[in-house]
Amino acid sequence: MLQNQKVVIIGGSSGIGLETAKQAIALGAEVIIASRSEDKLQKAKEQLGAKTAAYTLDTTDEQQVQSFFEKTGTFDHLVVSAAETSGGSFLHTETAQARQLFENKFWGQYYAAKYGAPKLSPNGSITLFSGVVAYKAMIGSSVLGAVNAAVSNLGQTLALELAPIRVNIVSPGIIDTPSRSKMPEGARNDYYASVADKLPVKRVGKAEDVAQSVLYLIQNGFVTGSVLHVDGGHHII
Ligand SMILES: NC(=O)c1ccc[n+]([C@@H]2O[C@H](COP(=O)([O-])OP(=O)(O)OC[C@H]3O[C@@H](n4cnc5c(N)ncnc54)[C@H](OP(=O)(O)O)[C@@H]3O)[C@@H](O)[C@H]2O)c1
């Protein structure tokens, strides 16, 4: 249970982060969510209810991340699911776009861990987000794969350097979240069906599947430095 515990979820206005906020609140936690869009935060807050505070934050801005943690005060668990990702063929991807992926998903999590750690309880935890393309090479994911691998490696080293704070990494597979809302519905459904067909579990993931794993990592005091694959077996096929 998470009674009297404060959980900060950067990226908590959508998808896996929002579902993690819901499950943490159900276990008794007080939750702070943050992301860039005021509108998404407002809608999330309506779903999450009175025990939630929300702050606008762009994790690519180091200064903003620093001032965000001055506002949160001390807390128990940090979850960083914030990311906006993209793919594309290596030779046709502009270098600026590749660097932007690192800015958003790697440096965003780096800043969050750097400025969040001093505010964490010694019994607390940090959960970072990697992804299956770090563990299974996929055409079109050269940069994202490198970003995700970098996040996993950062997290495992931080588990040693920040101890006794525990640091773990979740590596989701293909999860049906608003992250693919810009894809036309038909193409999205076809993509999910083709992935599901190849997976041992014969379905893509739900935000709930991954949130459950985050809650496990937050609550199990004997787990640190782990990469938890929540991908329906995708990394082993
Ligand atoms: N869904 C998948 O298939 C999948 C697969 C592998 C890995 N993952 C990873 O799982 C994590 C969660 O993904 P999701 O599917 O839940 O995505 P999502 O539904 O798009 O949610 C992403 C969240 O991050 C926030 N965000 C994005 N950039 C930000 C920034 N620079 N600063 C602050 N907040 C930012 C977004 O809100 P704003 O727009 O308001 O900023 C949103 O709340 C990500 O790390 C993603 O790469 C997902």
mmCIF file of C-alpha atoms and ligand atoms in Angstrom:
data_model
loop_
_atom_site.group_PDB
_atom_site.id
_atom_site.type_symbol
_atom_site.label_atom_id
_atom_site.label_comp_id
_atom_site.label_asym_id
_atom_site.label_seq_id
_atom_site.Cartn_x
_atom_site.Cartn_y
_atom_site.Cartn_z
ATOM 1 C CA MET A 1 0.000 0.000 0.000
ATOM 2 C CA LEU A 2 1.103 3.579 -0.558
ATOM 3 C CA GLN A 3 -0.693 5.388 2.273
ATOM 4 C CA ASN A 4 1.093 8.636 3.271
ATOM 5 C CA GLN A 5 3.418 8.305 0.282
ATOM 6 C CA LYS A 6 3.915 10.991 -2.330
ATOM 7 C CA VAL A 7 4.523 9.850 -5.914
ATOM 8 C CA VAL A 8 5.737 12.262 -8.619
ATOM 9 C CA ILE A 9 4.898 11.149 -12.166
ATOM 10 C CA ILE A 10 6.459 13.205 -14.957
ATOM 11 C CA GLY A 11 4.434 12.271 -18.020
ATOM 12 C CA GLY A 12 1.423 11.565 -15.791
ATOM 13 C CA SER A 13 -1.072 13.361 -18.046
ATOM 14 C CA SER A 14 -1.377 10.521 -20.589
ATOM 15 C CA GLY A 15 -1.010 6.823 -21.339
ATOM 16 C CA ILE A 16 1.142 4.750 -18.993
ATOM 17 C CA GLY A 17 1.885 7.686 -16.665
ATOM 18 C CA LEU A 18 -1.795 8.524 -16.247
ATOM 19 C CA GLU A 19 -2.674 4.888 -15.544
ATOM 20 C CA THR A 20 0.200 4.698 -13.035
ATOM 21 C CA ALA A 21 -1.243 7.772 -11.292
ATOM 22 C CA LYS A 22 -4.683 6.095 -11.115
ATOM 23 C CA GLN A 23 -3.255 2.878 -9.643
ATOM 24 C CA ALA A 24 -1.035 4.768 -7.148
ATOM 25 C CA ILE A 25 -4.025 6.793 -5.929
ATOM 26 C CA ALA A 26 -6.072 3.582 -5.579
ATOM 27 C CA LEU A 27 -3.300 2.298 -3.281
ATOM 28 C CA GLY A 28 -3.565 5.423 -1.106
ATOM 29 C CA ALA A 29 -0.803 7.644 -2.539
ATOM 30 C CA GLU A 30 -0.827 11.371 -3.018
ATOM 31 C CA VAL A 31 0.224 12.090 -6.611
ATOM 32 C CA ILE A 32 1.896 14.971 -8.451
ATOM 33 C CA ILE A 33 1.728 14.835 -12.237
ATOM 34 C CA ALA A 34 3.643 16.995 -14.703
ATOM 35 C CA SER A 35 3.867 17.444 -18.464
ATOM 36 C CA ARG A 36 3.982 20.232 -21.067
ATOM 37 C CA SER A 37 0.319 20.651 -22.004
ATOM 38 C CA GLU A 38 -1.943 22.539 -19.587
ATOM 39 C CA ASP A 39 -4.946 21.056 -21.381
ATOM 40 C CA LYS A 40 -3.817 17.410 -20.970
ATOM 41 C CA LEU A 41 -2.974 18.068 -17.316
ATOM 42 C CA GLN A 42 -6.414 19.577 -16.662
ATOM 43 C CA LYS A 43 -8.183 16.586 -18.269
ATOM 44 C CA ALA A 44 -5.991 14.154 -16.297
ATOM 45 C CA LYS A 45 -6.679 15.998 -13.038
ATOM 46 C CA GLU A 46 -10.438 15.679 -13.693
ATOM 47 C CA GLN A 47 -9.969 11.888 -13.910
ATOM 48 C CA LEU A 48 -7.621 11.624 -10.940
ATOM 49 C CA GLY A 49 -9.480 13.768 -8.417
ATOM 50 C CA ALA A 50 -8.627 15.871 -5.416
ATOM 51 C CA LYS A 51 -5.480 14.078 -4.235
ATOM 52 C CA THR A 52 -3.594 15.187 -7.342
ATOM 53 C CA ALA A 53 -1.483 18.274 -7.989
ATOM 54 C CA ALA A 54 -0.436 19.123 -11.544
ATOM 55 C CA TYR A 55 2.395 21.290 -12.894
ATOM 56 C CA THR A 56 3.385 22.212 -16.426
ATOM 57 C CA LEU A 57 6.918 21.100 -17.180
ATOM 58 C CA ASP A 58 9.071 20.524 -20.249
ATOM 59 C CA THR A 59 11.770 18.048 -19.243
ATOM 60 C CA THR A 60 14.062 19.180 -22.081
ATOM 61 C CA ASP A 61 14.589 22.445 -20.172
ATOM 62 C CA GLU A 62 17.053 21.801 -17.342
ATOM 63 C CA GLN A 63 16.134 25.022 -15.538
ATOM 64 C CA GLN A 64 12.425 24.096 -15.557
ATOM 65 C CA VAL A 65 13.193 20.652 -14.130
ATOM 66 C CA GLN A 66 15.238 22.223 -11.337
ATOM 67 C CA SER A 67 12.459 24.675 -10.382
ATOM 68 C CA PHE A 68 9.821 21.916 -10.626
ATOM 69 C CA PHE A 69 11.522 19.957 -7.829
ATOM 70 C CA GLU A 70 11.700 23.117 -5.706
ATOM 71 C CA LYS A 71 7.866 23.137 -5.934
ATOM 72 C CA THR A 72 7.336 19.419 -5.208
ATOM 73 C CA GLY A 73 9.327 19.454 -1.952
ATOM 74 C CA THR A 74 10.368 16.048 -0.617
ATOM 75 C CA PHE A 75 8.605 12.935 -1.837
ATOM 76 C CA ASP A 76 8.806 9.114 -1.935
ATOM 77 C CA HIS A 77 8.803 7.860 -5.528
ATOM 78 C CA LEU A 78 9.673 9.344 -8.913
ATOM 79 C CA VAL A 79 8.326 7.902 -12.169
ATOM 80 C CA VAL A 80 9.465 9.434 -15.472
ATOM 81 C CA SER A 81 7.250 8.247 -18.321
ATOM 82 C CA ALA A 82 7.514 11.563 -20.220
ATOM 83 C CA ALA A 83 8.571 11.105 -23.819
ATOM 84 C CA GLU A 84 7.678 12.037 -27.348
ATOM 85 C CA THR A 85 9.320 9.626 -29.746
ATOM 86 C CA SER A 86 9.621 9.126 -33.470
ATOM 87 C CA GLY A 87 11.170 6.690 -35.900
ATOM 88 C CA GLY A 88 12.531 6.716 -39.407
ATOM 89 C CA SER A 89 15.128 5.242 -41.683
ATOM 90 C CA PHE A 90 18.687 5.974 -40.506
ATOM 91 C CA LEU A 91 19.876 7.515 -43.785
ATOM 92 C CA HIS A 92 16.769 9.676 -44.203
ATOM 93 C CA THR A 93 16.510 11.001 -40.653
ATOM 94 C CA GLU A 94 17.768 14.560 -40.183
ATOM 95 C CA THR A 95 20.491 14.734 -37.544
ATOM 96 C CA ALA A 96 18.498 17.454 -35.758
ATOM 97 C CA GLN A 97 15.548 15.045 -35.361
ATOM 98 C CA ALA A 98 17.848 12.346 -33.986
ATOM 99 C CA ARG A 99 19.311 14.805 -31.474
ATOM 100 C CA GLN A 100 15.785 15.905 -30.494
ATOM 101 C CA LEU A 101 14.954 12.309 -29.535
ATOM 102 C CA PHE A 102 17.911 12.292 -27.157
ATOM 103 C CA GLU A 103 16.925 15.747 -25.840
ATOM 104 C CA ASN A 104 13.414 14.572 -25.070
ATOM 105 C CA LYS A 105 13.691 10.989 -23.872
ATOM 106 C CA PHE A 106 17.291 10.686 -22.607
ATOM 107 C CA TRP A 107 18.165 14.149 -21.292
ATOM 108 C CA GLY A 108 14.640 14.638 -19.941
ATOM 109 C CA GLN A 109 15.012 11.550 -17.740
ATOM 110 C CA TYR A 110 18.609 12.490 -16.861
ATOM 111 C CA TYR A 111 17.526 15.937 -15.562
ATOM 112 C CA ALA A 112 14.572 14.418 -13.694
ATOM 113 C CA ALA A 113 16.817 11.901 -11.905
ATOM 114 C CA LYS A 114 19.520 14.514 -11.218
ATOM 115 C CA TYR A 115 17.238 17.124 -9.634
ATOM 116 C CA GLY A 116 14.639 14.703 -8.262
ATOM 117 C CA ALA A 117 17.047 12.409 -6.366
ATOM 118 C CA PRO A 118 17.995 14.963 -3.660
ATOM 119 C CA LYS A 119 14.284 15.358 -2.816
ATOM 120 C CA LEU A 120 13.601 11.625 -2.528
ATOM 121 C CA SER A 121 13.171 9.702 0.697
ATOM 122 C CA PRO A 122 16.064 7.242 1.294
ATOM 123 C CA ASN A 123 13.416 4.473 1.202
ATOM 124 C CA GLY A 124 12.170 5.781 -2.110
ATOM 125 C CA SER A 125 12.585 4.824 -5.743
ATOM 126 C CA ILE A 126 13.058 6.125 -9.263
ATOM 127 C CA THR A 127 11.479 4.371 -12.253
ATOM 128 C CA LEU A 128 12.805 5.304 -15.687
ATOM 129 C CA PHE A 129 11.420 4.308 -19.098
ATOM 130 C CA SER A 130 13.336 2.458 -21.783
ATOM 131 C CA GLY A 131 11.590 0.387 -24.506
ATOM 132 C CA VAL A 132 11.721 -2.843 -26.484
ATOM 133 C CA VAL A 133 13.691 -1.382 -29.408
ATOM 134 C CA ALA A 134 16.733 -1.242 -27.084
ATOM 135 C CA TYR A 135 16.581 -5.051 -26.817
ATOM 136 C CA LYS A 136 15.361 -6.054 -30.262
ATOM 137 C CA ALA A 137 16.717 -4.295 -33.328
ATOM 138 C CA MET A 138 13.916 -2.978 -35.514
ATOM 139 C CA ILE A 139 14.153 -1.199 -38.840
ATOM 140 C CA GLY A 140 13.403 2.503 -38.366
ATOM 141 C CA SER A 141 14.346 2.551 -34.683
ATOM 142 C CA SER A 142 18.111 3.103 -34.765
ATOM 143 C CA VAL A 143 18.039 6.333 -32.765
ATOM 144 C CA LEU A 144 15.182 5.389 -30.430
ATOM 145 C CA GLY A 145 16.915 2.065 -29.738
ATOM 146 C CA ALA A 146 20.082 3.940 -28.792
ATOM 147 C CA VAL A 147 18.124 6.361 -26.582
ATOM 148 C CA ASN A 148 16.370 3.503 -24.788
ATOM 149 C CA ALA A 149 19.614 1.566 -24.286
ATOM 150 C CA ALA A 150 21.211 4.720 -22.866
ATOM 151 C CA VAL A 151 18.316 5.163 -20.412
ATOM 152 C CA SER A 152 18.607 1.542 -19.217
ATOM 153 C CA ASN A 153 22.334 1.924 -18.684
ATOM 154 C CA LEU A 154 21.931 5.243 -16.885
ATOM 155 C CA GLY A 155 19.306 3.729 -14.584
ATOM 156 C CA GLN A 156 21.415 0.703 -13.668
ATOM 157 C CA THR A 157 24.426 2.845 -12.794
ATOM 158 C CA LEU A 158 22.235 5.208 -10.764
ATOM 159 C CA ALA A 159 20.990 2.196 -8.777
ATOM 160 C CA LEU A 160 24.565 1.969 -7.453
ATOM 161 C CA GLU A 161 25.317 5.684 -7.146
ATOM 162 C CA LEU A 162 22.032 6.798 -5.588
ATOM 163 C CA ALA A 163 21.613 3.821 -3.190
ATOM 164 C CA PRO A 164 19.783 3.354 -0.869
ATOM 165 C CA ILE A 165 17.291 4.985 -3.253
ATOM 166 C CA ARG A 166 16.253 2.169 -5.624
ATOM 167 C CA VAL A 167 16.389 2.801 -9.354
ATOM 168 C CA ASN A 168 14.663 0.549 -11.889
ATOM 169 C CA ILE A 169 13.818 0.698 -15.555
ATOM 170 C CA VAL A 170 10.647 -0.401 -17.327
ATOM 171 C CA SER A 171 10.972 -1.511 -20.932
ATOM 172 C CA PRO A 172 7.524 -1.514 -22.537
ATOM 173 C CA GLY A 173 6.766 -3.305 -25.766
ATOM 174 C CA ILE A 174 4.035 -2.097 -28.110
ATOM 175 C CA ILE A 175 1.380 -0.554 -25.876
ATOM 176 C CA ASP A 176 -1.918 0.929 -27.045
ATOM 177 C CA THR A 177 -1.686 4.485 -25.692
ATOM 178 C CA PRO A 178 -2.384 8.002 -27.030
ATOM 179 C CA SER A 179 1.268 8.097 -28.163
ATOM 180 C CA ARG A 180 0.014 6.783 -31.538
ATOM 181 C CA SER A 181 -3.076 9.003 -31.736
ATOM 182 C CA LYS A 182 -1.685 10.794 -34.812
ATOM 183 C CA MET A 183 -1.728 7.521 -36.789
ATOM 184 C CA PRO A 184 -4.972 6.978 -38.758
ATOM 185 C CA GLU A 185 -7.163 4.532 -36.802
ATOM 186 C CA GLY A 186 -7.227 1.858 -39.534
ATOM 187 C CA ALA A 187 -3.431 1.852 -39.941
ATOM 188 C CA ARG A 188 -2.996 1.797 -36.165
ATOM 189 C CA ASN A 189 -5.313 -1.193 -35.751
ATOM 190 C CA ASP A 190 -3.559 -3.045 -38.593
ATOM 191 C CA TYR A 191 -0.193 -2.335 -36.954
ATOM 192 C CA TYR A 192 -1.391 -3.599 -33.564
ATOM 193 C CA ALA A 193 -2.881 -6.733 -35.186
ATOM 194 C CA SER A 194 0.373 -7.508 -37.024
ATOM 195 C CA VAL A 195 2.426 -7.094 -33.820
ATOM 196 C CA ALA A 196 -0.047 -9.151 -31.757
ATOM 197 C CA ASP A 197 0.133 -11.978 -34.259
ATOM 198 C CA LYS A 198 3.917 -12.326 -33.718
ATOM 199 C CA LEU A 199 3.897 -12.143 -29.914
ATOM 200 C CA PRO A 200 3.676 -15.167 -27.590
ATOM 201 C CA VAL A 201 0.754 -13.460 -25.766
ATOM 202 C CA LYS A 202 -1.098 -12.669 -29.051
ATOM 203 C CA ARG A 203 -2.016 -9.117 -28.083
ATOM 204 C CA VAL A 204 -0.421 -5.700 -27.726
ATOM 205 C CA GLY A 205 -0.145 -4.152 -24.268
ATOM 206 C CA LYS A 206 -2.464 -1.842 -22.364
ATOM 207 C CA ALA A 207 -1.331 1.105 -20.237
ATOM 208 C CA GLU A 208 -2.668 -0.884 -17.241
ATOM 209 C CA ASP A 209 -0.183 -3.726 -17.915
ATOM 210 C CA VAL A 210 2.772 -1.360 -17.659
ATOM 211 C CA ALA A 211 1.376 0.677 -14.757
ATOM 212 C CA GLN A 212 1.024 -2.542 -12.725
ATOM 213 C CA SER A 213 4.738 -3.171 -13.279
ATOM 214 C CA VAL A 214 5.651 0.358 -12.192
ATOM 215 C CA LEU A 215 3.633 -0.121 -8.997
ATOM 216 C CA TYR A 216 5.463 -3.402 -8.379
ATOM 217 C CA LEU A 217 8.854 -1.681 -8.759
ATOM 218 C CA ILE A 218 7.793 1.166 -6.463
ATOM 219 C CA GLN A 219 6.600 -1.199 -3.743
ATOM 220 C CA ASN A 220 9.147 -4.037 -3.765
ATOM 221 C CA GLY A 221 12.035 -2.871 -1.559
ATOM 222 C CA PHE A 222 14.326 -5.695 -2.750
ATOM 223 C CA VAL A 223 14.326 -4.716 -6.428
ATOM 224 C CA THR A 224 16.888 -2.251 -7.772
ATOM 225 C CA GLY A 225 18.950 -1.987 -10.943
ATOM 226 C CA SER A 226 16.396 -4.107 -12.807
ATOM 227 C CA VAL A 227 15.134 -3.704 -16.331
ATOM 228 C CA LEU A 228 11.594 -5.047 -16.319
ATOM 229 C CA HIS A 229 10.424 -6.106 -19.786
ATOM 230 C CA VAL A 230 6.680 -5.542 -20.084
ATOM 231 C CA ASP A 231 6.376 -6.420 -23.729
ATOM 232 C CA GLY A 232 4.379 -9.638 -24.156
ATOM 233 C CA GLY A 233 7.623 -11.440 -24.974
ATOM 234 C CA HIS A 234 8.604 -9.067 -27.783
ATOM 235 C CA HIS A 235 12.312 -8.930 -26.824
ATOM 236 C CA ILE A 236 12.689 -12.719 -27.120
ATOM 237 C CA ILE A 237 11.127 -13.283 -30.538
HETATM 238 N N1 LIG B 1 3.295 3.166 -26.058
HETATM 239 C C1 LIG B 1 4.261 2.354 -26.495
HETATM 240 O O1 LIG B 1 4.058 1.512 -27.391
HETATM 241 C C2 LIG B 1 5.645 2.429 -25.875
HETATM 242 C C3 LIG B 1 6.616 1.500 -26.296
HETATM 243 C C4 LIG B 1 7.888 1.536 -25.746
HETATM 244 C C5 LIG B 1 8.206 2.501 -24.805
HETATM 245 N N2 LIG B 1 7.244 3.395 -24.424
HETATM 246 C C6 LIG B 1 7.646 4.432 -23.454
HETATM 247 O O2 LIG B 1 6.729 4.494 -22.379
HETATM 248 C C7 LIG B 1 6.701 5.836 -21.872
HETATM 249 C C8 LIG B 1 5.260 6.336 -21.792
HETATM 250 O O3 LIG B 1 4.708 6.324 -23.102
HETATM 251 P P1 LIG B 1 3.140 6.417 -23.378
HETATM 252 O O4 LIG B 1 2.835 5.420 -24.425
HETATM 253 O O5 LIG B 1 2.378 6.428 -22.102
HETATM 254 O O6 LIG B 1 3.072 7.857 -24.102
HETATM 255 P P2 LIG B 1 1.975 9.028 -24.063
HETATM 256 O O7 LIG B 1 0.604 8.497 -23.837
HETATM 257 O O8 LIG B 1 2.233 9.829 -25.303
HETATM 258 O O9 LIG B 1 2.409 9.881 -22.786
HETATM 259 C C9 LIG B 1 3.620 10.587 -22.794
HETATM 260 C C10 LIG B 1 3.553 11.657 -21.721
HETATM 261 O O10 LIG B 1 4.781 12.389 -21.723
HETATM 262 C C11 LIG B 1 4.502 13.793 -21.711
HETATM 263 N N3 LIG B 1 5.674 14.439 -22.328
HETATM 264 C C12 LIG B 1 6.190 14.237 -23.574
HETATM 265 N N4 LIG B 1 7.283 14.994 -23.749
HETATM 266 C C13 LIG B 1 7.457 15.698 -22.580
HETATM 267 C C14 LIG B 1 8.410 16.648 -22.142
HETATM 268 N N5 LIG B 1 9.414 17.048 -22.922
HETATM 269 N N6 LIG B 1 8.281 17.164 -20.900
HETATM 270 C C15 LIG B 1 7.277 16.759 -20.081
HETATM 271 N N7 LIG B 1 6.337 15.870 -20.438
HETATM 272 C C16 LIG B 1 6.438 15.343 -21.684
HETATM 273 C C17 LIG B 1 3.182 13.918 -22.461
HETATM 274 O O11 LIG B 1 2.423 15.064 -22.121
HETATM 275 P P3 LIG B 1 2.579 16.508 -22.821
HETATM 276 O O12 LIG B 1 2.324 16.333 -24.270
HETATM 277 O O13 LIG B 1 1.568 17.322 -22.073
HETATM 278 O O14 LIG B 1 3.978 16.963 -22.531
HETATM 279 C C18 LIG B 1 2.457 12.692 -21.919
HETATM 280 O O15 LIG B 1 1.908 12.965 -20.641
HETATM 281 C C19 LIG B 1 7.604 6.644 -22.814
HETATM 282 O O16 LIG B 1 8.912 6.692 -22.307
HETATM 283 C C20 LIG B 1 7.602 5.820 -24.086
HETATM 284 O O17 LIG B 1 8.743 6.052 -24.927
HETATM 285 C C21 LIG B 1 5.981 3.392 -24.918
#
